[in-house]
Short mmCIF file of C-alpha atoms in Angstrom, two decimals:
data_model
loop_
_atom_site.label_atom_id
_atom_site.label_comp_id
_atom_site.label_asym_id
_atom_site.label_seq_id
_atom_site.Cartn_x
_atom_site.Cartn_y
_atom_site.Cartn_z
CA LEU P 1 16.98 -123.75 44.26
CA VAL P 2 16.12 -120.68 46.30
CA SER P 3 19.16 -120.31 48.61
CA ASP P 4 20.65 -117.48 46.70
CA TRP P 5 17.73 -115.06 46.22
CA SER P 6 19.21 -111.56 46.39
CA SER P 7 17.99 -109.16 49.04
CA ASP P 8 16.54 -106.73 46.47
CA VAL P 9 14.48 -109.50 44.85
CA CYS P 10 13.12 -110.86 48.12
CA SER P 11 12.19 -107.47 49.35
CA SER P 12 9.56 -107.03 46.66
CA ASP P 13 6.66 -104.96 47.95
CA LEU P 14 4.32 -107.79 47.03
CA PHE P 15 5.91 -110.29 49.39
CA ALA P 16 7.07 -107.77 51.99
CA THR P 17 3.49 -106.67 52.73
CA ALA P 18 1.78 -109.95 52.37
CA ARG P 19 1.63 -110.71 56.09
CA LYS P 20 0.59 -107.15 56.85
CA LEU P 21 -2.26 -107.41 54.36
CA CYS P 22 -3.54 -110.70 55.99
CA LEU P 23 -3.60 -108.99 59.40
CA GLU P 24 -5.39 -105.96 57.97
CA LYS P 25 -8.00 -108.27 56.35
CA GLU P 26 -8.68 -110.01 59.59
CA LEU P 27 -9.06 -106.72 61.33
CA ARG P 28 -11.44 -105.38 58.72
CA LEU P 29 -13.66 -108.48 58.95
CA SER P 30 -13.87 -108.13 62.70
CA ASN P 31 -15.25 -104.62 62.32
CA PRO P 32 -17.76 -104.82 59.44
CA ALA P 33 -19.36 -101.61 58.46
CA LEU P 34 -23.10 -101.36 58.57
CA ASN P 35 -25.28 -99.94 55.80
CA THR P 36 -22.42 -100.50 53.35
CA PRO P 37 -23.35 -99.04 49.91
CA SER P 38 -24.25 -101.66 47.29
CA LEU P 39 -21.31 -103.71 46.01
CA ARG P 40 -23.09 -104.68 42.73
CA LYS P 41 -21.84 -103.50 39.30
CA GLU P 42 -25.22 -102.40 38.05
CA PRO P 43 -25.66 -98.60 38.50
CA THR P 44 -28.32 -97.44 40.93
CA LYS P 45 -31.25 -95.28 39.99
CA ASP P 46 -30.43 -91.65 39.42
CA LEU P 47 -30.57 -89.72 42.65
CA PRO P 48 -32.01 -86.20 42.73
CA VAL P 49 -29.52 -83.37 43.14
CA PRO P 50 -30.70 -80.98 45.86
CA ALA P 51 -31.66 -77.53 44.69
CA GLY P 52 -29.12 -75.19 46.30
CA ASP P 53 -29.33 -76.25 49.97
CA GLY P 54 -26.56 -78.94 49.76
CA ARG P 55 -28.42 -81.41 51.79
CA VAL P 56 -26.78 -84.36 50.05
CA ARG P 57 -26.74 -87.47 52.30
CA ILE P 58 -23.25 -88.96 52.87
CA ALA P 59 -24.63 -92.41 51.93
CA ASP P 60 -25.89 -91.08 48.60
CA ALA P 61 -22.64 -89.37 47.76
CA ILE P 62 -20.91 -92.65 48.40
CA GLU P 63 -23.33 -94.62 46.31
CA LYS P 64 -22.96 -92.31 43.36
CA TYR P 65 -19.16 -92.28 43.74
CA ILE P 66 -19.03 -96.11 43.70
CA ASP P 67 -21.21 -96.14 40.61
CA GLN P 68 -18.72 -93.78 39.01
CA CYS P 69 -15.87 -96.02 39.84
CA TRP P 70 -17.63 -98.89 38.26
CA ALA P 71 -18.39 -96.86 35.12
CA GLU P 72 -14.81 -95.54 34.73
CA ASN P 73 -13.56 -99.16 34.92
CA ASN P 74 -10.11 -98.06 36.20
CA HIS P 75 -10.05 -100.61 39.04
CA VAL P 76 -10.58 -104.30 39.49
CA ALA P 77 -13.83 -105.34 41.14
CA LYS P 78 -12.04 -106.18 44.43
CA THR P 79 -10.69 -102.64 44.70
CA VAL P 80 -14.11 -101.09 44.12
CA LYS P 81 -15.68 -103.37 46.64
CA VAL P 82 -13.09 -102.51 49.27
CA LYS P 83 -13.65 -98.80 48.62
CA ALA P 84 -17.41 -99.23 49.19
CA GLN P 85 -16.73 -101.23 52.48
CA GLU P 86 -14.34 -98.53 53.78
CA LEU P 87 -16.61 -95.68 52.87
CA GLY P 88 -19.56 -97.36 54.32
CA ARG P 89 -17.64 -97.64 57.67
CA PHE P 90 -17.03 -93.85 57.43
CA ALA P 91 -20.70 -93.15 56.79
CA GLU P 92 -21.78 -95.28 59.76
CA PHE P 93 -19.19 -93.55 62.03
CA CYS P 94 -20.54 -90.15 61.07
CA ARG P 95 -24.17 -91.38 61.66
CA VAL P 96 -23.57 -92.98 65.02
CA GLN P 97 -20.59 -91.27 66.45
CA ARG P 98 -21.03 -87.81 65.10
CA LYS P 99 -24.81 -87.73 64.51
CA LYS P 100 -24.34 -86.41 60.93
CA GLU P 101 -25.77 -87.77 57.71
CA HIS P 102 -25.18 -84.92 55.28
CA VAL P 103 -22.06 -84.03 53.35
CA ALA P 104 -22.53 -80.23 53.91
CA ASP P 105 -22.38 -80.86 57.75
CA LEU P 106 -18.94 -82.47 57.71
CA ASN P 107 -15.94 -80.48 58.91
CA ARG P 108 -12.36 -80.94 59.96
CA ALA P 109 -13.29 -82.08 63.47
CA ASP P 110 -15.34 -84.97 62.03
CA MET P 111 -12.39 -86.08 59.90
CA LEU P 112 -9.99 -86.00 62.92
CA ALA P 113 -12.48 -87.85 65.07
CA TYR P 114 -12.66 -90.61 62.46
CA ARG P 115 -8.85 -90.74 62.26
CA ASP P 116 -8.64 -90.94 66.05
CA TRP P 117 -11.44 -93.61 66.22
CA MET P 118 -9.63 -95.84 63.70
CA PHE P 119 -6.49 -95.67 65.76
CA LYS P 120 -8.48 -96.49 68.87
CA GLU P 121 -9.99 -99.47 67.08
CA GLY P 122 -6.56 -100.82 66.35
CA TYR P 123 -5.97 -100.05 62.71
CA MET P 124 -2.47 -99.45 61.55
CA PRO P 125 -1.25 -96.01 60.44
CA TRP P 126 -1.00 -97.02 56.85
CA THR P 127 -4.64 -98.21 56.92
CA VAL P 128 -5.85 -95.03 58.62
CA THR P 129 -3.97 -93.00 55.97
CA GLY P 130 -5.58 -95.03 53.11
CA ASP P 131 -8.99 -94.66 54.58
CA LEU P 132 -8.74 -90.96 54.99
CA MET P 133 -7.48 -90.68 51.38
CA GLY P 134 -10.42 -92.76 50.29
CA VAL P 135 -12.92 -90.47 52.14
CA THR P 136 -11.33 -87.25 50.86
CA THR P 137 -11.21 -88.49 47.25
CA MET P 138 -14.93 -89.53 47.59
CA LEU P 139 -15.81 -86.11 49.01
CA LYS P 140 -13.97 -84.35 46.20
CA ARG P 141 -15.01 -86.60 43.27
CA ASN P 142 -18.66 -87.62 44.00
CA PRO P 143 -20.99 -86.09 41.44
CA LEU P 144 -23.59 -84.72 43.91
CA LEU P 145 -21.60 -82.28 46.03
CA SER P 146 -17.79 -81.79 46.01
CA VAL P 147 -16.15 -80.91 49.17
CA LYS P 148 -12.41 -80.16 49.56
CA GLY P 149 -9.85 -79.02 52.08
CA LEU P 150 -11.34 -80.61 55.27
CA LEU P 151 -7.91 -81.90 56.40
CA LYS P 152 -4.66 -79.97 56.83
CA SER P 153 -1.18 -81.46 55.96
CA GLU P 154 -0.48 -81.90 59.74
CA ASP P 155 -3.59 -83.90 60.21
CA TRP P 156 -2.35 -86.97 58.36
CA PRO P 157 -0.91 -89.87 60.16
CA ASP P 158 2.77 -89.75 60.43
CA PHE P 159 4.57 -93.19 60.67
CA PRO P 160 8.12 -94.27 60.02
CA ASP P 161 9.15 -96.52 57.21
CA THR P 162 9.41 -100.06 58.37
CA GLU P 163 11.82 -102.69 57.20
CA PRO P 164 10.26 -105.22 54.84
CA LYS P 165 9.74 -108.76 55.99
CA PRO P 166 10.16 -110.88 52.96
CA TYR P 167 9.41 -114.54 52.81
CA THR P 168 12.39 -116.51 54.14
CA ASN P 169 14.12 -119.28 51.99
CA GLU P 170 12.33 -121.89 54.07
CA GLU P 171 8.90 -120.31 53.37
CA VAL P 172 9.63 -120.14 49.77
CA ARG P 173 10.66 -123.80 49.73
CA ALA P 174 7.48 -124.73 51.52
CA MET P 175 5.41 -122.91 48.90
CA LEU P 176 7.21 -124.51 45.98
CA SER P 177 6.94 -127.98 47.65
CA VAL P 178 3.11 -127.86 47.40
CA ALA P 179 2.79 -125.88 44.15
CA ASP P 180 2.08 -127.53 40.85
CA GLU P 181 4.23 -126.78 37.76
CA ASP P 182 2.51 -123.67 36.73
CA GLU P 183 2.30 -122.25 40.25
CA ALA P 184 6.01 -123.09 40.86
CA LEU P 185 6.86 -121.19 37.66
CA PHE P 186 4.83 -118.20 38.71
CA ILE P 187 6.36 -118.11 42.21
CA ARG P 188 9.87 -118.22 40.80
CA PHE P 189 9.04 -115.46 38.27
CA MET P 190 7.63 -113.24 40.96
CA LEU P 191 10.72 -113.76 43.13
CA GLY P 192 13.12 -113.34 40.31
CA THR P 193 11.57 -109.98 39.02
CA GLY P 194 9.84 -108.44 41.98
CA VAL P 195 6.76 -107.49 39.96
CA ARG P 196 3.35 -106.94 41.40
CA ASN P 197 0.75 -109.61 40.82
CA LYS P 198 -1.41 -107.31 38.59
CA GLU P 199 1.59 -106.47 36.51
CA ALA P 200 2.44 -110.07 36.05
CA ALA P 201 -1.23 -110.72 35.04
CA HIS P 202 -1.18 -108.31 32.12
CA LEU P 203 2.34 -108.92 30.81
CA GLU P 204 2.63 -109.52 27.09
CA TRP P 205 5.46 -111.07 25.10
CA GLY P 206 6.32 -107.64 23.64
CA ASP P 207 7.08 -106.39 27.16
CA PHE P 208 10.09 -108.66 27.56
CA ASP P 209 13.68 -107.80 26.44
CA PHE P 210 15.13 -111.28 26.13
CA PRO P 211 18.46 -110.36 24.47
CA GLY P 212 19.39 -107.70 27.15
CA ARG P 213 17.97 -109.19 30.32
CA PRO P 214 15.86 -112.42 30.19
CA TYR P 215 13.22 -111.33 32.63
CA GLY P 216 13.18 -107.68 31.87
CA PHE P 217 10.14 -105.66 30.77
CA THR P 218 9.43 -102.05 30.52
CA PRO P 219 5.92 -101.01 31.00
CA SER P 220 4.22 -100.86 34.33
CA ARG P 221 0.56 -101.56 33.71
CA THR P 222 -2.60 -100.48 35.48
CA THR P 223 -4.94 -103.10 36.83
CA THR P 224 -7.00 -102.84 33.52
CA GLY P 225 -3.88 -103.61 31.49
CA THR P 226 -3.02 -100.06 30.24
CA PRO P 227 0.71 -99.29 30.31
CA ARG P 228 1.68 -96.48 32.73
CA ALA P 229 3.56 -93.75 30.90
CA GLY P 230 7.19 -93.09 31.95
CA ARG P 231 7.55 -96.02 34.27
CA ALA P 232 9.55 -99.19 34.17
CA ARG P 233 10.09 -102.10 36.51
CA GLY P 234 12.47 -105.00 36.55
CA ALA P 235 15.56 -103.66 35.03
CA SER P 236 18.09 -103.70 37.79
CA ARG P 237 16.64 -106.75 39.48
CA CYS P 238 16.46 -108.73 36.28
CA GLN P 239 20.01 -107.96 35.43
CA THR P 240 21.10 -109.41 38.80
CA ARG P 241 19.07 -112.51 38.21
CA SER P 242 20.02 -113.03 34.46
CA SER P 243 23.77 -113.10 35.32
CA ARG P 244 23.06 -116.34 37.27
CA HIS P 245 21.23 -118.11 34.49
#
């Protein structure tokens, strides 16, 4: 059933990073951030904007940024909650390690110290990069006090591309052996197309091109179901699979 999956199908980014994500999650749980901003969807009370002195607390900037993420509704709930946890970790690092609680006090040295601390704690380069991106985005987009340019291009972690580690045929067989009919269909569809889980969740019948390639579809959708302009997934992989069926 699965002995002839092509390499391009099995190297889907969804399956290739599954193990890494599990390890990352375990590492995150072993280092919970304190004073994490609220994870609820309800907006918090309006926070006063300082009158000219820029004394905005980091925790307040994070809180308002997270509220803004909920209001924009561009991310699934899980993503927003992860953002809040990661930013809460940054705020706690600044308070404890750098003795800073205000946005205006942050500088490049603080960002580099946070980067180096994450590496020391055992986080992988791609996680450090993601956290730094999250912090810089929050500092730029929070509605209380926008701060830009704290990091230079050479400050970002540099790590080589790694070869993906897709599920082996034996692992796929093991999943199919315990899956019910619907789950097995979903597994085979994901393997046969290489789509991401959120893309699969928002597929519609109109996305498929059955005459040309049975599993082909054109739009790549955001997590809220909106098609991404100018992007397509599945074409080359689906043509490979359709020739076998």
